[in-house]
Coordinates of C-alpha atoms in Angstrom, one line a residue:
M190 CA 0.0 0.0 0.0
K191 CA 1.5 3.3 -1.1
L192 CA 0.7 6.8 0.0
G193 CA 0.3 9.5 -2.6
F194 CA -1.5 12.7 -3.3
V195 CA -3.4 14.4 -6.1
A196 CA -1.2 17.1 -7.6
F197 CA -3.4 20.2 -7.6
P198 CA -3.6 23.2 -8.0
K199 CA 0.0 23.7 -9.0
P200 CA 1.7 22.1 -12.0
P201 CA 3.2 18.6 -11.3
E202 CA 6.7 19.9 -11.7
E203 CA 6.3 22.0 -8.6
Y204 CA 5.2 19.0 -6.6
L205 CA 8.2 16.7 -7.3
D206 CA 10.5 17.9 -4.5
F207 CA 7.5 18.3 -2.2
A208 CA 6.7 14.6 -2.8
V209 CA 10.2 13.5 -1.9
E210 CA 10.5 15.8 1.1
H211 CA 7.4 14.4 2.7
G212 CA 7.8 10.8 1.7
F213 CA 5.0 10.4 -0.8
E214 CA 5.6 7.6 -3.3
H215 CA 2.9 8.5 -5.9
M216 CA 1.5 11.6 -7.5
E217 CA -1.8 11.8 -9.4
I218 CA -1.7 14.7 -11.9
D219 CA -5.0 16.5 -11.9
L220 CA -5.8 18.1 -15.3
F221 CA -8.5 20.5 -14.3
G222 CA -6.4 23.7 -13.7
P223 CA -5.2 25.7 -16.7
Q224 CA -1.6 25.0 -16.0
Q225 CA -2.3 21.3 -16.3
W226 CA -4.5 21.4 -19.3
L227 CA -3.8 18.4 -21.5
S228 CA -2.8 20.6 -24.5
K229 CA 0.2 21.8 -22.4
F230 CA 1.7 18.3 -22.1
H231 CA 3.8 18.6 -25.3
T232 CA 6.5 16.1 -26.2
A233 CA 9.4 18.0 -24.6
R234 CA 7.6 18.6 -21.4
I235 CA 6.6 14.9 -21.2
R236 CA 10.2 13.8 -21.8
T237 CA 11.6 16.1 -19.1
L238 CA 8.8 15.3 -16.6
K239 CA 9.3 11.6 -17.1
R240 CA 13.0 11.9 -16.4
Q241 CA 12.3 13.9 -13.2
I242 CA 9.8 11.4 -12.0
E243 CA 12.1 8.5 -12.5
E244 CA 15.0 10.3 -10.8
R245 CA 12.9 10.6 -7.7
S246 CA 11.6 7.0 -7.8
L247 CA 8.0 8.2 -8.0
T248 CA 5.1 6.7 -9.8
V249 CA 2.3 8.8 -11.4
S250 CA -1.2 8.6 -12.7
F251 CA -3.6 11.1 -14.2
H252 CA -7.0 12.5 -13.1
A253 CA -9.2 13.6 -16.0
P254 CA -11.1 16.8 -15.4
Y255 CA -14.2 16.2 -13.3
T256 CA -16.3 18.2 -15.8
L257 CA -15.7 15.5 -18.4
N258 CA -18.9 13.7 -19.4
L259 CA -18.5 10.3 -21.0
S260 CA -22.3 9.8 -20.6
D261 CA -23.6 12.8 -22.5
F262 CA -26.9 12.3 -24.2
I263 CA -25.8 14.1 -27.4
P264 CA -23.5 11.8 -29.5
E265 CA -21.4 14.6 -30.9
I266 CA -20.6 16.0 -27.5
R267 CA -19.9 12.6 -26.0
A268 CA -17.6 11.9 -28.9
A269 CA -15.6 15.0 -28.1
N270 CA -15.2 13.8 -24.5
V271 CA -14.1 10.4 -25.7
Q272 CA -11.5 12.0 -28.0
Y273 CA -10.1 13.9 -25.0
V274 CA -9.6 10.7 -23.0
E275 CA -8.0 9.0 -26.1
R276 CA -5.5 11.9 -26.1
L277 CA -5.0 11.5 -22.4
L278 CA -4.3 7.8 -22.6
N279 CA -1.6 8.5 -25.2
V280 CA 0.0 11.2 -23.0
A281 CA -0.2 8.8 -20.0
C282 CA 1.5 6.1 -22.0
N283 CA 4.3 8.4 -23.1
L284 CA 4.8 9.6 -19.5
G285 CA 4.8 6.0 -18.1
A286 CA 1.7 6.7 -16.0
K287 CA 0.2 3.7 -14.2
W288 CA -3.4 4.5 -14.9
V289 CA -5.9 7.3 -15.7
T290 CA -8.7 8.1 -13.3
V291 CA -12.0 9.2 -15.0
H292 CA -15.3 10.3 -13.6
P293 CA -18.2 8.3 -15.2
G294 CA -20.3 11.3 -16.1
Y295 CA -23.8 12.4 -15.5
G296 CA -27.3 12.8 -16.9
I297 CA -29.4 16.0 -16.8
G298 CA -33.1 16.2 -16.6
I299 CA -36.2 15.8 -14.3
P300 CA -34.9 13.6 -11.5
T301 CA -38.1 11.5 -11.2
L302 CA -37.7 10.2 -14.8
D303 CA -36.0 6.7 -14.6
W304 CA -34.8 6.9 -18.2
I305 CA -32.4 9.8 -17.3
R306 CA -30.1 7.3 -15.5
S307 CA -30.5 4.5 -18.0
K308 CA -29.8 6.8 -21.0
A309 CA -26.7 8.2 -19.3
M310 CA -25.4 4.7 -18.5
E311 CA -25.9 3.7 -22.1
G312 CA -23.8 6.7 -23.1
L313 CA -21.0 5.7 -20.7
K314 CA -21.0 2.1 -22.1
H315 CA -20.6 3.4 -25.6
S316 CA -17.6 5.5 -24.4
L317 CA -16.0 2.6 -22.6
D318 CA -16.4 0.3 -25.5
R319 CA -14.2 2.6 -27.5
L320 CA -11.8 3.7 -24.8
L321 CA -11.0 0.2 -23.6
L322 CA -9.7 -0.7 -27.0
I323 CA -7.3 2.2 -26.8
A324 CA -6.4 1.3 -23.2
E325 CA -5.7 -2.3 -24.1
K326 CA -3.5 -1.3 -27.0
L327 CA -1.5 1.2 -24.9
Q328 CA -1.6 -0.9 -21.7
V329 CA -2.8 2.0 -19.7
P330 CA -5.7 1.2 -17.4
I331 CA -8.8 3.3 -17.0
A332 CA -9.9 3.7 -13.4
L333 CA -13.5 4.7 -13.0
E334 CA -14.3 6.7 -9.9
N335 CA -17.5 6.6 -7.8
I336 CA -19.2 10.0 -7.4
N337 CA -21.2 11.3 -4.5
P338 CA -24.9 11.5 -5.1
A339 CA -26.4 14.9 -6.2
Q340 CA -28.5 16.8 -3.7
P341 CA -32.2 15.8 -3.6
K342 CA -34.3 17.3 -6.3
S343 CA -31.2 18.2 -8.3
E344 CA -31.6 18.0 -12.1
I345 CA -28.1 16.5 -12.4
L346 CA -27.7 12.8 -11.8
F347 CA -24.3 11.4 -11.3
L348 CA -23.5 7.8 -12.4
L349 CA -21.8 5.3 -10.1
D350 CA -23.1 7.1 -7.0
K351 CA -24.4 3.9 -5.6
A352 CA -22.6 0.6 -5.0
E353 CA -25.2 -1.5 -6.9
G354 CA -24.7 0.6 -10.1
V355 CA -20.9 0.1 -9.8
K356 CA -21.4 -3.6 -9.4
Q357 CA -23.6 -3.9 -12.4
L358 CA -21.3 -1.9 -14.7
L359 CA -18.1 -3.8 -13.7
S360 CA -19.9 -7.1 -14.2
E361 CA -20.4 -6.3 -17.9
Y362 CA -16.7 -5.8 -18.6
N363 CA -13.9 -8.3 -18.2
S364 CA -11.1 -6.1 -19.7
P365 CA -8.0 -6.1 -17.5
M366 CA -7.7 -2.4 -18.4
L367 CA -10.9 -1.4 -16.6
K368 CA -10.0 -0.7 -13.0
F369 CA -11.5 1.3 -10.2
C370 CA -10.5 4.3 -8.1
M371 CA -12.6 4.3 -5.0
D372 CA -13.3 7.7 -3.6
V373 CA -13.7 7.1 0.2
G374 CA -15.2 10.6 0.7
H375 CA -17.8 10.1 -2.0
A376 CA -18.7 6.7 -0.7
E377 CA -19.4 8.2 2.7
I378 CA -22.0 10.5 1.3
S379 CA -23.7 7.5 -0.4
S380 CA -24.0 4.1 1.3
G381 CA -20.5 4.1 2.9
F382 CA -17.1 2.5 2.4
T383 CA -18.1 -1.1 3.2
S384 CA -20.8 -1.4 0.5
F385 CA -18.5 0.1 -2.2
W386 CA -15.4 -1.9 -1.2
A387 CA -17.4 -5.1 -1.4
V388 CA -18.0 -4.6 -5.1
V389 CA -14.7 -3.0 -6.2
K390 CA -12.0 -4.7 -4.2
E391 CA -11.0 -7.1 -7.0
R392 CA -10.4 -4.2 -9.4
C393 CA -9.5 -1.3 -7.1
I394 CA -6.2 0.2 -8.1
A395 CA -6.3 3.3 -6.0
M396 CA -8.3 5.4 -3.5
H397 CA -9.0 9.0 -3.1
V398 CA -8.7 10.0 0.5
H399 CA -10.5 12.9 2.2
D400 CA -13.2 13.3 4.9
N401 CA -16.7 14.9 5.2
D402 CA -19.8 15.2 7.3
T403 CA -21.7 12.5 5.4
Y404 CA -23.7 15.2 3.6
Q405 CA -21.4 17.4 1.6
D406 CA -18.2 16.7 -0.5
L407 CA -16.1 18.9 1.8
H408 CA -12.6 17.3 1.2
L409 CA -11.6 17.6 4.8
V410 CA -8.3 16.3 6.2
P411 CA -9.0 12.7 7.4
G412 CA -9.9 12.7 11.1
N413 CA -11.9 15.9 10.8
G414 CA -15.1 14.3 9.6
S415 CA -17.3 11.3 10.0
I416 CA -15.3 8.5 8.3
N417 CA -14.0 5.7 10.5
W418 CA -10.5 5.5 9.1
H419 CA -9.4 2.8 11.5
E420 CA -12.1 0.6 10.0
V421 CA -11.2 1.6 6.4
L422 CA -7.5 0.9 6.8
T423 CA -8.1 -2.3 8.8
T424 CA -10.3 -3.6 5.9
L425 CA -7.7 -2.7 3.3
Q426 CA -5.0 -4.5 5.2
R427 CA -7.1 -7.5 5.8
D428 CA -8.0 -7.8 2.1
G429 CA -4.4 -7.3 0.9
F430 CA -5.0 -4.0 -0.9
E431 CA -1.7 -3.2 -2.7
G432 CA -2.8 0.0 -4.5
V433 CA -2.3 3.7 -3.7
L434 CA -4.0 5.9 -1.1
N435 CA -4.1 9.3 -2.8
V436 CA -4.8 12.2 -0.5
E437 CA -7.1 14.5 -2.4
L438 CA -6.8 17.9 -0.6
F439 CA -6.1 21.4 -1.9
L440 CA -3.6 22.9 0.5
D441 CA -0.1 21.4 0.7
E442 CA -0.1 21.4 4.5
H443 CA -3.4 19.4 4.5
K444 CA -1.8 16.9 2.2
V445 CA 1.0 16.4 4.7
A446 CA -1.3 16.3 7.7
A447 CA -3.4 13.6 6.0
K448 CA -0.4 11.5 5.3
K449 CA 0.8 11.7 8.9
F450 CA -2.7 10.8 10.1
L451 CA -2.9 7.7 7.9
E452 CA 0.6 6.7 8.7
A453 CA -0.1 6.8 12.4
I454 CA -3.0 4.4 12.0
L455 CA -1.0 2.1 9.7
K456 CA 2.0 2.0 11.9
G457 CA -0.2 1.4 14.9
R458 CA -1.3 -1.7 13.1
G459 CA 2.2 -2.8 12.3
H460 CA 2.2 -1.6 8.7
A461 CA 4.4 1.1 7.3
S462 CA 3.7 2.6 3.9

């Protein structure tokens, strides 16, 4: 089990020495901020960044922008999102990234209409059918992430916000390139860590780690919310999880505080990261 962090809001180059100084082993490059837009990962930058990563014995992954919608109802818009992820998979391959984390997308409409979710899921499957061919060719896994449920009466409906939806989708794909990134904070707002872990543990490659009050996606430092981290880490150790715990927090001091909090629990249980 490795401890890492999501590299945001600064460019990844500015986090390299930070990672080494604080003992992180992995860095997930978030592509939402302008300085990390995919178009800025040109050949020379990728070559230099790859060398810098290797010199520091780090591993990396990518996090696609959360606004991406692989489930869009409109085929032309969905196709543009798919093309973006295709480009990202190629950049990830060239950089030597271990996987690409992707949000599944969302539907928009009257929340009482059941077909909103089914139509969005249909769009996601169309996207995955295309993207997994690319992922298999490049040998770069796609890690889907569970999303916290939208607020009641919202006209936006997030996919994979419930454990049963995750289970159903994963059961339909046997590609070794389809993995899962479990967001522990998002799970807490839904049905909790245990229900999601039960359906993703065989394909879980990483976790996003942050805390909340069970109602809002607050991205608090672990230990400052409602999540039982002793239970989470005990379960991961018991089940032999060998992936990465990526702290997903904005401030650098919060990233470090979260790592220390997790390490204290792990070392208390006789496990060092």
